[in-house]
Coordinates of C-alpha atoms in Angstrom, one line a residue:
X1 CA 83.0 -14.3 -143.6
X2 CA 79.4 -14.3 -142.8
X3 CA 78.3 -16.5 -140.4
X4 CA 75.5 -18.6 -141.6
X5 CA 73.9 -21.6 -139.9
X6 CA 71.1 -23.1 -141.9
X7 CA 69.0 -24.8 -139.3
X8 CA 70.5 -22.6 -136.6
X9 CA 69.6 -19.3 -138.0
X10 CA 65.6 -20.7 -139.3
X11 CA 65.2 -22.2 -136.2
X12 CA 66.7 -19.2 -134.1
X13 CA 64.2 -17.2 -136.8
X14 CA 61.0 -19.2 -136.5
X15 CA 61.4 -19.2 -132.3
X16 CA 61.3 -15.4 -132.3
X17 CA 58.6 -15.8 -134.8
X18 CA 56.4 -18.1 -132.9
X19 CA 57.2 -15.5 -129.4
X20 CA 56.7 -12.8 -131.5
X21 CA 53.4 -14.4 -132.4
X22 CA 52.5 -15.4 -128.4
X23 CA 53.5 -12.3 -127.0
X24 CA 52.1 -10.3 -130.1
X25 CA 48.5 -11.9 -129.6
X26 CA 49.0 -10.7 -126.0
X27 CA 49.9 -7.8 -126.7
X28 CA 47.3 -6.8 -129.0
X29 CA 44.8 -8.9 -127.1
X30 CA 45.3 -6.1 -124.2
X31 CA 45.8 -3.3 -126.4
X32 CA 42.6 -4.3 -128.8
X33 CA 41.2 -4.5 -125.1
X34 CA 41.8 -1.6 -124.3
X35 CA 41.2 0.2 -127.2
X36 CA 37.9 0.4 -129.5
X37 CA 37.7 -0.5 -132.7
X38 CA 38.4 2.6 -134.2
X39 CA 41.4 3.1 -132.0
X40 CA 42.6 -0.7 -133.2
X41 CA 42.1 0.5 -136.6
X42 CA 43.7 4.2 -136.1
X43 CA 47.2 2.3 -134.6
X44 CA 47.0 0.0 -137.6
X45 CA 46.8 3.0 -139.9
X46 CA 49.5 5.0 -138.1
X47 CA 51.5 1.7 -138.6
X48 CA 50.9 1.5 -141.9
X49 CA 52.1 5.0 -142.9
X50 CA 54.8 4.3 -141.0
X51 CA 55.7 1.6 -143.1
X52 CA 56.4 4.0 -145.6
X53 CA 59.5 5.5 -144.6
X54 CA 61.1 2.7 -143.6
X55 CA 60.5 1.0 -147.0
X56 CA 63.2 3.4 -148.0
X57 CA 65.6 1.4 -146.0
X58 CA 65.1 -1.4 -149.0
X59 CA 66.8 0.6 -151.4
X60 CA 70.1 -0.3 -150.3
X61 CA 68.9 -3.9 -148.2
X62 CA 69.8 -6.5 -150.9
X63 CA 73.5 -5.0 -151.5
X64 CA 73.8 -4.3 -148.0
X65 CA 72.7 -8.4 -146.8
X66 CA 74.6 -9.9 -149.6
X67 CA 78.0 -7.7 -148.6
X68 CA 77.7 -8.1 -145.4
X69 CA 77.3 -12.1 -146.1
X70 CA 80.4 -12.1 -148.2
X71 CA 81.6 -10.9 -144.6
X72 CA 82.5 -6.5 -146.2
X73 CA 82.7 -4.5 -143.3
X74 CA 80.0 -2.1 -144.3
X75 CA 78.2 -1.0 -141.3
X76 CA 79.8 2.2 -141.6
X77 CA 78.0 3.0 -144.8
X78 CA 74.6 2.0 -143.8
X79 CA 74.4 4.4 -141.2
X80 CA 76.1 7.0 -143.5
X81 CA 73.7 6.4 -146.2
X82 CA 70.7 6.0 -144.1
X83 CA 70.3 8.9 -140.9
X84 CA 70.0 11.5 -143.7
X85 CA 67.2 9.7 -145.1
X86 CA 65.7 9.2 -142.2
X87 CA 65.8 12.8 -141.0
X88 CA 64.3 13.6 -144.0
X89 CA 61.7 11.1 -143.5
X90 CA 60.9 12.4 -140.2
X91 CA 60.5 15.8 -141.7
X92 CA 57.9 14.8 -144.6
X93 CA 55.9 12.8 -141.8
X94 CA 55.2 15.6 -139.8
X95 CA 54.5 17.9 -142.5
X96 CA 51.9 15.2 -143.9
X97 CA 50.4 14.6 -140.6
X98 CA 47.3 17.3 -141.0
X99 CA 45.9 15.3 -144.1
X100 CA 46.8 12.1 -143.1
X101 CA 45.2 12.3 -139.9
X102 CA 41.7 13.8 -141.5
X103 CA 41.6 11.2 -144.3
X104 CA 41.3 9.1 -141.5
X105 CA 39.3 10.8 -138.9
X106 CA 41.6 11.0 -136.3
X107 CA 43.3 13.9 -134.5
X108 CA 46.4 15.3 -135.6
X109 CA 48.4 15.1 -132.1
X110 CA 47.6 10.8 -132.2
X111 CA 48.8 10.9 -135.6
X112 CA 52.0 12.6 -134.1
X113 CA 52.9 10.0 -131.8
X114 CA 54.2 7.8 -135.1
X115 CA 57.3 10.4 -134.8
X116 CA 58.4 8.9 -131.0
X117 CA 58.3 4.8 -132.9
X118 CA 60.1 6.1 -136.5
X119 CA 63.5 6.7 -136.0
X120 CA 65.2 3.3 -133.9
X121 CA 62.3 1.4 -136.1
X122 CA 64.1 2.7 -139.3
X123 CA 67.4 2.5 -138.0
X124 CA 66.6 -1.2 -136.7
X125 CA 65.5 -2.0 -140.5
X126 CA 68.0 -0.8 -142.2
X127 CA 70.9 -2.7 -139.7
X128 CA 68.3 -5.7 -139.6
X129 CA 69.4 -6.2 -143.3
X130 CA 72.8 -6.1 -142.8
X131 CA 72.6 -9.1 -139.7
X132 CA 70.4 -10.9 -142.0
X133 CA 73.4 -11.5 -144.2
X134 CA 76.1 -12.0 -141.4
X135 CA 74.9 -13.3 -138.6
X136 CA 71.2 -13.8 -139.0
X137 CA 70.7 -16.0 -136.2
X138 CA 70.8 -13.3 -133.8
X139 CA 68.2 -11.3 -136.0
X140 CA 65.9 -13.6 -133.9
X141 CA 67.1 -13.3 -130.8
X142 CA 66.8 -9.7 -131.5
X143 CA 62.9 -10.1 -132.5
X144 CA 62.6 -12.0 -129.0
X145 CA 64.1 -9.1 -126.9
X146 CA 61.7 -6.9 -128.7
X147 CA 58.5 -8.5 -128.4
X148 CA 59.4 -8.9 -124.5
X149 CA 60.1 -5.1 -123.9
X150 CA 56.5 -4.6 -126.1
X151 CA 54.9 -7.1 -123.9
X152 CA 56.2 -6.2 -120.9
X153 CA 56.1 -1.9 -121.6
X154 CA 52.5 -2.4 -122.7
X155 CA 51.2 -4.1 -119.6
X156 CA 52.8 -1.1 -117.8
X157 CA 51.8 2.1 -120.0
X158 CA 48.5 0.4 -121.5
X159 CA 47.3 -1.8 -118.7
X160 CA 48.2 -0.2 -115.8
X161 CA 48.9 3.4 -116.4
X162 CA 45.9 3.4 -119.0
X163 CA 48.1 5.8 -121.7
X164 CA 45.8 4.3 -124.4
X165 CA 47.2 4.9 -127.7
X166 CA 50.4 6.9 -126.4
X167 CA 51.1 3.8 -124.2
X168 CA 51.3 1.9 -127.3
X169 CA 53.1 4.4 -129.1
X170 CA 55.7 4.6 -126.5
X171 CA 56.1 1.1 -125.8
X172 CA 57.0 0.2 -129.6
X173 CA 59.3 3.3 -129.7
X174 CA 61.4 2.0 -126.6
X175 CA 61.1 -1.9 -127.6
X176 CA 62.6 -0.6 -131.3
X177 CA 65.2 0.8 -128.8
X178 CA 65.9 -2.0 -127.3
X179 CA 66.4 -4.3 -130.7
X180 CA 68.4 -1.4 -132.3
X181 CA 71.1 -1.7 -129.8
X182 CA 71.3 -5.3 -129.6
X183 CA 71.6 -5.5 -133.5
X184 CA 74.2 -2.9 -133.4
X185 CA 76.4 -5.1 -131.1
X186 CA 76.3 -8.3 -133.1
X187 CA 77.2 -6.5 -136.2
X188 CA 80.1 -4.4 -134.8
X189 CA 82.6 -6.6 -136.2
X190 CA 81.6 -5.3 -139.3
X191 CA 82.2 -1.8 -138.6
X192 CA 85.3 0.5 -139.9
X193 CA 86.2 4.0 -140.2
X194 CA 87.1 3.9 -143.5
X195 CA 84.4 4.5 -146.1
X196 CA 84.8 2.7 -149.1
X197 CA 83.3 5.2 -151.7
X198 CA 83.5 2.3 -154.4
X199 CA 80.9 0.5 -152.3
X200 CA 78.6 3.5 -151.8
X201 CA 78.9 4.1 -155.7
X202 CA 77.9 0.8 -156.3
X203 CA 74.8 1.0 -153.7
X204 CA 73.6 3.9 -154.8
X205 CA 73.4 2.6 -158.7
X206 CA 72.0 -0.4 -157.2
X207 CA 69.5 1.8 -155.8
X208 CA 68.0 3.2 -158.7
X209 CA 66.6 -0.7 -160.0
X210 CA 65.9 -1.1 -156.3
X211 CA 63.1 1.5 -156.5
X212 CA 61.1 -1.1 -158.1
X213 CA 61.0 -3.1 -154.4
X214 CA 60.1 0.2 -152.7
X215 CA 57.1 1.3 -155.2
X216 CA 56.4 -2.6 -154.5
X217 CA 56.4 -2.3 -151.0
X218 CA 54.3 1.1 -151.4
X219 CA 51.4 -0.9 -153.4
X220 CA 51.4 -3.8 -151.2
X221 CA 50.7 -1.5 -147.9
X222 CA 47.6 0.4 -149.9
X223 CA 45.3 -2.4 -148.9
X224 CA 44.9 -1.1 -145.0
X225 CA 45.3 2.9 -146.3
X226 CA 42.3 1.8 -149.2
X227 CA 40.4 0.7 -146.7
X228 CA 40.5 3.4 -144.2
X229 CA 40.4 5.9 -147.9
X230 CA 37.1 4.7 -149.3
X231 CA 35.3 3.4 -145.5
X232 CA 36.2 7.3 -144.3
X233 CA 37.1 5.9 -141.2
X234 CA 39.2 3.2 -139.1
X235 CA 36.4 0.7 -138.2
X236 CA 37.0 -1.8 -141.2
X237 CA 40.7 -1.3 -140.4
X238 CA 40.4 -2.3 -137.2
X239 CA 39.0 -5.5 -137.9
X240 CA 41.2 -6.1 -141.0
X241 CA 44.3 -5.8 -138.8
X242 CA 42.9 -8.5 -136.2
X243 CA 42.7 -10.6 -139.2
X244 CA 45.9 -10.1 -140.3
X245 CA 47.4 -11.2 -136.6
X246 CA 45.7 -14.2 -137.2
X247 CA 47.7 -14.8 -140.3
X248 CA 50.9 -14.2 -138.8
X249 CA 51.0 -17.3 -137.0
X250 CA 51.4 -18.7 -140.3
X251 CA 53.3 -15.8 -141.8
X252 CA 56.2 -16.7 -138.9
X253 CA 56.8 -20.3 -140.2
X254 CA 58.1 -19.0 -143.3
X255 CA 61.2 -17.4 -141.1
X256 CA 62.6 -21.2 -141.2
X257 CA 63.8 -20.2 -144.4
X258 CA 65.6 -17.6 -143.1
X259 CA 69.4 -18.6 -144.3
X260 CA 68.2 -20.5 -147.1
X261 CA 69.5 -17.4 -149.7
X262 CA 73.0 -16.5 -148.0
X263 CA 73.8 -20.5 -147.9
X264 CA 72.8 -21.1 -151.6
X265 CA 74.4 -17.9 -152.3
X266 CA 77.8 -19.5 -150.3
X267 CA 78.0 -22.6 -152.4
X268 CA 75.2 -24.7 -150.9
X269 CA 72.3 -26.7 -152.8
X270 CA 69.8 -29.3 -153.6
X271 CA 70.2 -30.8 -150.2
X272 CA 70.1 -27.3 -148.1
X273 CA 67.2 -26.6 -150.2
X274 CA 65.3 -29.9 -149.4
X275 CA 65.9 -29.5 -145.6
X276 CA 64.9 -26.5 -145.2
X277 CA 61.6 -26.8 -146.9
X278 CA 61.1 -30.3 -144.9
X279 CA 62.3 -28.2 -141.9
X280 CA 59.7 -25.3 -142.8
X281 CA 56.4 -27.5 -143.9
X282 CA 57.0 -29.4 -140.2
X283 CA 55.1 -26.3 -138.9
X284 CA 54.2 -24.7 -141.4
X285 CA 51.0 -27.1 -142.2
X286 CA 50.1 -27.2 -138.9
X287 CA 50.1 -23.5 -138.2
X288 CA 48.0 -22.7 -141.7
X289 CA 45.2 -25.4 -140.6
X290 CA 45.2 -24.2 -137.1
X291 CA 44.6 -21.1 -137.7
X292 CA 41.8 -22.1 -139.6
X293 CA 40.1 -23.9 -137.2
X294 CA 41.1 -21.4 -134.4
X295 CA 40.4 -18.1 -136.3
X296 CA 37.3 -17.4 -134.9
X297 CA 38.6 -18.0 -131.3
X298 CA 42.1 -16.1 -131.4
X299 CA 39.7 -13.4 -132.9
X300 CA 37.5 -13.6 -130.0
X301 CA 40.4 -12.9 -127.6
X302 CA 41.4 -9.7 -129.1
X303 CA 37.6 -8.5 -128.6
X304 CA 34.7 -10.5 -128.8
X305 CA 33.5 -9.0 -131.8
X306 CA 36.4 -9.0 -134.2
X307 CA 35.4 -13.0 -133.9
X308 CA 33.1 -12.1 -137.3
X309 CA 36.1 -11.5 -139.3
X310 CA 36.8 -15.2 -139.4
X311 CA 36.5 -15.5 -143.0
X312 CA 39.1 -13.2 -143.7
X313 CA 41.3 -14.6 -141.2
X314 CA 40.8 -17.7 -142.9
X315 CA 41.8 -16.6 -146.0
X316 CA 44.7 -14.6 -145.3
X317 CA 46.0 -17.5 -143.2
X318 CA 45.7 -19.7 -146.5
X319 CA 47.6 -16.6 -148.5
X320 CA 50.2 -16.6 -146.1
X321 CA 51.2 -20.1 -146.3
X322 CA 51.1 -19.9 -150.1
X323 CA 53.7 -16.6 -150.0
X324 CA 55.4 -19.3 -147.2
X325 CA 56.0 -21.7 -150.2
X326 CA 57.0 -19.2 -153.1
X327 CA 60.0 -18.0 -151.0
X328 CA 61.6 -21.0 -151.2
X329 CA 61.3 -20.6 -155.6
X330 CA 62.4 -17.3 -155.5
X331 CA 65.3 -17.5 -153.1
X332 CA 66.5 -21.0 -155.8
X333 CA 66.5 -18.1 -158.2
X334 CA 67.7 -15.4 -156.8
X335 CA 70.6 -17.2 -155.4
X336 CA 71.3 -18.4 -158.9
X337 CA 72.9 -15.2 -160.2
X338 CA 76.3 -13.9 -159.4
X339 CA 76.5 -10.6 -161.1
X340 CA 77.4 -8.7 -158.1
X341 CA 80.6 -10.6 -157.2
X342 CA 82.3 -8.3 -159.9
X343 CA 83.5 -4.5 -158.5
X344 CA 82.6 -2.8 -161.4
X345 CA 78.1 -3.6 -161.6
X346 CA 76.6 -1.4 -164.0
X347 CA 73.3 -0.7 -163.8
X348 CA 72.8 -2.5 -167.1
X349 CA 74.2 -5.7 -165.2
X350 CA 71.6 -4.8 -162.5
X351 CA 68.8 -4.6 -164.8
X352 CA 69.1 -7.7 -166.6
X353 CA 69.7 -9.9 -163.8
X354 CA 67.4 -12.3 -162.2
X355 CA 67.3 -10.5 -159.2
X356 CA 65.5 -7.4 -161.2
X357 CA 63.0 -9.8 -162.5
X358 CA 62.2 -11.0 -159.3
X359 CA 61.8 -7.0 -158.1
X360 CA 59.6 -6.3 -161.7
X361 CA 57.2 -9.2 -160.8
X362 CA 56.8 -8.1 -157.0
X363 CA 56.1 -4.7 -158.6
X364 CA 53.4 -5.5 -161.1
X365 CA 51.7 -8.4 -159.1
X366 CA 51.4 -5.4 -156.4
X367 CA 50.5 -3.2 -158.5
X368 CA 47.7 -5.6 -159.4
X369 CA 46.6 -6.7 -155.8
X370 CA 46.3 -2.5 -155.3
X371 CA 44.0 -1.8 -158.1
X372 CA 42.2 -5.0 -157.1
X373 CA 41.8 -4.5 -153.8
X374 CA 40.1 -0.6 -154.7
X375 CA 38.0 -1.9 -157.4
X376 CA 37.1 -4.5 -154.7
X377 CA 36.3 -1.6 -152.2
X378 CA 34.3 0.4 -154.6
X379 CA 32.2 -2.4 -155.5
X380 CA 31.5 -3.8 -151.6
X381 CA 30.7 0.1 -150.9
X382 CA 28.3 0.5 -153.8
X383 CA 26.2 -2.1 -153.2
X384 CA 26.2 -1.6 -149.2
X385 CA 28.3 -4.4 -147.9
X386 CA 29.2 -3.7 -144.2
X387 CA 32.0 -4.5 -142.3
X388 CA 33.0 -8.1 -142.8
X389 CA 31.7 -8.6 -146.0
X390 CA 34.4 -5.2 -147.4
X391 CA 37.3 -6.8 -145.2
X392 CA 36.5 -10.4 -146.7
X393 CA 36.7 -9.0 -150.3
X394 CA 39.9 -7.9 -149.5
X395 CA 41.3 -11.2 -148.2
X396 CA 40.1 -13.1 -151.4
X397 CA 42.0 -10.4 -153.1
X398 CA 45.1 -11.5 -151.3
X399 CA 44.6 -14.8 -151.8
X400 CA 44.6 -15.0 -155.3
X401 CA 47.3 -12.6 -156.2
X402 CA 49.5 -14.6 -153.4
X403 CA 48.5 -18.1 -155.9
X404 CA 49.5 -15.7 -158.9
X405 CA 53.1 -14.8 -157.6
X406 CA 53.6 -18.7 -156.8
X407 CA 53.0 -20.0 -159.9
X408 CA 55.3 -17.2 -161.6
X409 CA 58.0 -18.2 -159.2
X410 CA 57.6 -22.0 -159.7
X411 CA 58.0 -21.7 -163.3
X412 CA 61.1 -18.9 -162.9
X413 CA 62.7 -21.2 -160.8
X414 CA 62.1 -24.4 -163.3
X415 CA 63.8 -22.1 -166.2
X416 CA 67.0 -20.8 -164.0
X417 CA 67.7 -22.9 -161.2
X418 CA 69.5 -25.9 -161.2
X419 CA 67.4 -27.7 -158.9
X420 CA 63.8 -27.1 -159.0
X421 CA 62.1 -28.0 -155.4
X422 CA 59.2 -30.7 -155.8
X423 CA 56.4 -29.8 -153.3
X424 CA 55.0 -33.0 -153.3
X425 CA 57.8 -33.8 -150.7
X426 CA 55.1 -32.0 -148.2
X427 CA 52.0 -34.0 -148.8
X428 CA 53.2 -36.3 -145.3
X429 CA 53.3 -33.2 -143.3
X430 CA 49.4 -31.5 -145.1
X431 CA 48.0 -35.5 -144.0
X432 CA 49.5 -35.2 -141.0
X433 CA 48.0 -31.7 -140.5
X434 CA 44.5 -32.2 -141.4
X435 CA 44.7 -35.3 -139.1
X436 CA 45.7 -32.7 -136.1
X437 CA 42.6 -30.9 -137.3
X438 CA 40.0 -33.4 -136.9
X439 CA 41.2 -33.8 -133.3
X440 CA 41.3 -30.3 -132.5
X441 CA 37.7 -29.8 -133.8
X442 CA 36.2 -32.7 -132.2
X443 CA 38.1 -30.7 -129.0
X444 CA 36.5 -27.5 -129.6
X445 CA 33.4 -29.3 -129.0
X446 CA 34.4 -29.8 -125.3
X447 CA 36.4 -26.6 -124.6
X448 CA 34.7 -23.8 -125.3
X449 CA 37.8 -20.8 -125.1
X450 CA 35.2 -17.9 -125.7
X451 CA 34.9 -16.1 -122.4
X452 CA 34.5 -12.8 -121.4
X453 CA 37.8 -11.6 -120.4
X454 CA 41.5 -12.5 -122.1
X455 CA 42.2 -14.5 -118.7
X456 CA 39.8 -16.8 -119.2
X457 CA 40.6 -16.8 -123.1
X458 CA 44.1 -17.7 -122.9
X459 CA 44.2 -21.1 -120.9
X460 CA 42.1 -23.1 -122.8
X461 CA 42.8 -21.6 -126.0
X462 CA 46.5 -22.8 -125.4
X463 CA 44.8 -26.3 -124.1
X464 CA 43.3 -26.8 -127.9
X465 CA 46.7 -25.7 -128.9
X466 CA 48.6 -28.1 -127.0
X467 CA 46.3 -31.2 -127.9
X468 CA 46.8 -29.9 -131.8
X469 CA 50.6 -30.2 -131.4
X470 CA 50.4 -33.6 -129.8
X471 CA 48.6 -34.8 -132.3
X472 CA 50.1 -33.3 -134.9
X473 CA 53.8 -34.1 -133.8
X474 CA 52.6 -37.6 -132.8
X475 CA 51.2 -38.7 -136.4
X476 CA 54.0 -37.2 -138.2
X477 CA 56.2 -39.5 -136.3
X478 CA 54.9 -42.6 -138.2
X479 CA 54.0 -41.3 -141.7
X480 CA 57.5 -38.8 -142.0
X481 CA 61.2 -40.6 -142.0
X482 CA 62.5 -36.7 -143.0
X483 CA 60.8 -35.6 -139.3
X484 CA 62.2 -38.6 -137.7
X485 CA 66.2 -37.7 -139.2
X486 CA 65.1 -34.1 -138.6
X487 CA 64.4 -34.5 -134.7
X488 CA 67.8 -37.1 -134.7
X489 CA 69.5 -34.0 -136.3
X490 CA 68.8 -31.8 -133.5
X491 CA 69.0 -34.1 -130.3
X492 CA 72.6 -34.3 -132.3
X493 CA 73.1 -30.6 -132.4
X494 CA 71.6 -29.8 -129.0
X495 CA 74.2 -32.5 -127.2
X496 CA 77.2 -31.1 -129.0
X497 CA 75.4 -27.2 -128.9
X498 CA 75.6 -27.8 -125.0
X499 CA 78.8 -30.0 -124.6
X500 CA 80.7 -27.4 -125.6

């Protein structure tokens, strides 16, 4: 049986999340340090093409989550099915490194050192998806012990030892490590000897509609690979990526949802769905306006001048919360079909089901945001737009698509689930955010967090932080009874959590 725990697992989630977030702005605050621009851009591109490989792992991730939440003991067949993949993976990658590294005018030997960080980050995927579904709790804790090693590993290879790029590169490969091995002992339970050929049938037809999320995932990445395409170089990258970090501090919140699926898909509803959106839009307003006020001054403490890229930062920030709120449609949906719980799935069953309409629309509003985003590019070049201006173009792109997929999931979830969530629910927590906004700005007029090394960035960066959360936390104790039961509910938890 899997073990689910609503609150547990999002909160478990969003923690990691929001230490992934501090010890990732760290972490790329001494790396971006350390590196120039082009080198900032040249890891994000590495990353990127990275990415591609170990979208693979999604061909078998929705079978293998909701198997391993009906509680199957499948761990067996997700390494079976995977390590040749990978190996093949690893082969292709090198073989592609010559072009891939000229497209983006770097040298072939930095493009290399992607092969040290692929195989335990593939392996850590593809098992990731399988804890998601049984114990997804420790999916976080798993995400804290890798952001330490990062942290930790990079002050040592990058800081001290200077490694530059292969310090990075060898940090994120032992971190991945790290995470790999944890994930493989919480799931070991669900390990047997016995391969159950019926299952790996059944995956493997499952696979062939489940190319539509991996062509998705393929589209979705093009933005950072356009970019470095059509700028002929990794500048623009590099501050598109610094953008995107800002972003993430909102992109985290929307792990509070994590659990939401595998309970609906257990028997929950209405009320799980309501708490964890309450549960979720508690930080999740904060974070979006917070990071728009703060953009330009996170920005500042990766390097001074990735601090122009606010806009975009902005923007991305607003698209993140957006794809924070169309989760919480799309899971209503996709928990609301069943079709799987039979042995014998066709792939006709597979096609018509909701969750292939869910994979279709990822796949064309992708598709969209890809063709966008180049037309976007070709236009900013053509006319002579630098830097900011071609990264900003971008962002809007995001934006809008992100406001597309929403509405398309908000009216799925009106036609086939039998409880549609209302979001005016999290009009307390937006008031309650602006309100936190107002004071941090008139704040930012007396602390000043732009100095010229991270040291001095950090303290009173985290000060403004700290008087946002006050604020925030302290208004939305008088205009939300939901945060008031909410905090009741885990005082309640924590004393029996720790009576135990």
């Amino acid at each position: 049986m899997s073990r689910v725990r609503l609150r547990l697992a999002g909160g478990i989630s969003f923690a990691s999340q929001l230490i992934g977030h501090l010890f990732g702005i760290l972490f790329a605050g001494l790396v971006s340090r350390r590196l120039t621009e082009r080198e900032f851009g040249a890891w994000a591109y590495i990353g990127t093409i990275l990415g591609y490989p170990v979208a693979l792992t999604d061909l078998f991730s929705t079978w293998v989550y909701r198997d391993a939440a009906y509680g199957r003991r499948i761990l067996g067949h997700v390494l079976l099915l995977n390590t040749p993949i990978l190996l093949a993976a690893s082969l292709i990658y090198y073989a592609a490194s010559g072009p891939a590294s000229s497209l983006a005018g770097i040298e072939r030997d930095i493009f290399l050192l992607g092969l040290a960080v692929l195989p335990p980050l593939y392996l850590a995927t593809a098992v990731t998806d399988m804890a998601k579904g049984y114990i997804p709790q420790h999916v976080g804790l798993a995400s804290i012990l890798f952001e330490t090693a990062k942290l930790a590993l990079g002050i040592m290879l990058v800081a001290h030892l200077r490694l530059e790029l292969a310090g990075v590169f060898t940090a994120l490969a032992l971190a991945y490590t790290l995470q790999l091995g944890f994930l493989l002992f919480s799931v070991k339970p669900l390990y047997s000897s016995q391969i159950d050929s019926a299952t790996i049938k059944r995956w493997l037809r499952g696979s062939v509609i489940k190319l539509i999320t991996v062509v998705s995932g393929y589209l979705s990445q093009l933005d950072i690979i356009l970019l470095t395409a059509i700028t002929a170089e990794t500048l623009a990258t590099g501050y598109w990526q610094a953008a995107l970090l800002v972003a993430l501090m909102v992109k985290s919140t929307g792990s509070l949802t994590s659990g939401l699926t595998q309970r609906l898909l257990s028997g929950g509803g209405r009320r799980d769905l309501e708490k964890s959106f309450n549960f979720t839009m508690t930080l999740a307003a904060p974070a979006t306006l917070g990071a728009i006020i703060l953009a330009g001054d996170i920005l500042h403490a990766f390097r001074p001048a990735y601090s122009e890229a606010w806009p975009a930062a902005t923007l991305l920030a607003l698209s993140a919360f957006t794809a924070t709120l169309t989760s919480f449609y799309s899971s209503t949906v996709f928990a609301s079909d069943r079709f799987d719980l039979k042995e014998d799935v066709t792939i006709g069953d597979m096609a018509r089901s909701r969750v292939s309409l869910l994979w279709r629309i990822g796949l064309y509003t992708s598709a969209a945001y890809a063709a966008t985003s180049a037309a976007a590019l070709l236009l900013i070049r053509s006319v002579g737009g630098g830097v900011i201006e071609t990264i900003t173009a971008v962002a809007v792109v995001h934006l809008a698509v992100n406001v597309a997929r929403l509405l398309i999931h908000r009216r799925l979830a009106a036609r086939y689930s039998p409880y549609l969530l209302s979001l005016s629910s999290g009009v307390p927590y937006l008031s309650a955010a602006t309100s936190m906004s107002i004071v941090v700005y008139a704040a930012r007029s007396l602390i000043d967090p732009r100095a010229p090394t991270l040291a001095q960035t950090i303290p009173p960066l985290l000060a403004l932080l700290g008087i946002g959360a006050a604020s925030y936390f302290t208004i939305l104790w008088f205009m939300s009874k939901q945060f008031r039961e909410l905090l009741r509910d885990i005082v309640t938890f924590l004393k029996q959590y720790l009576g135990r």
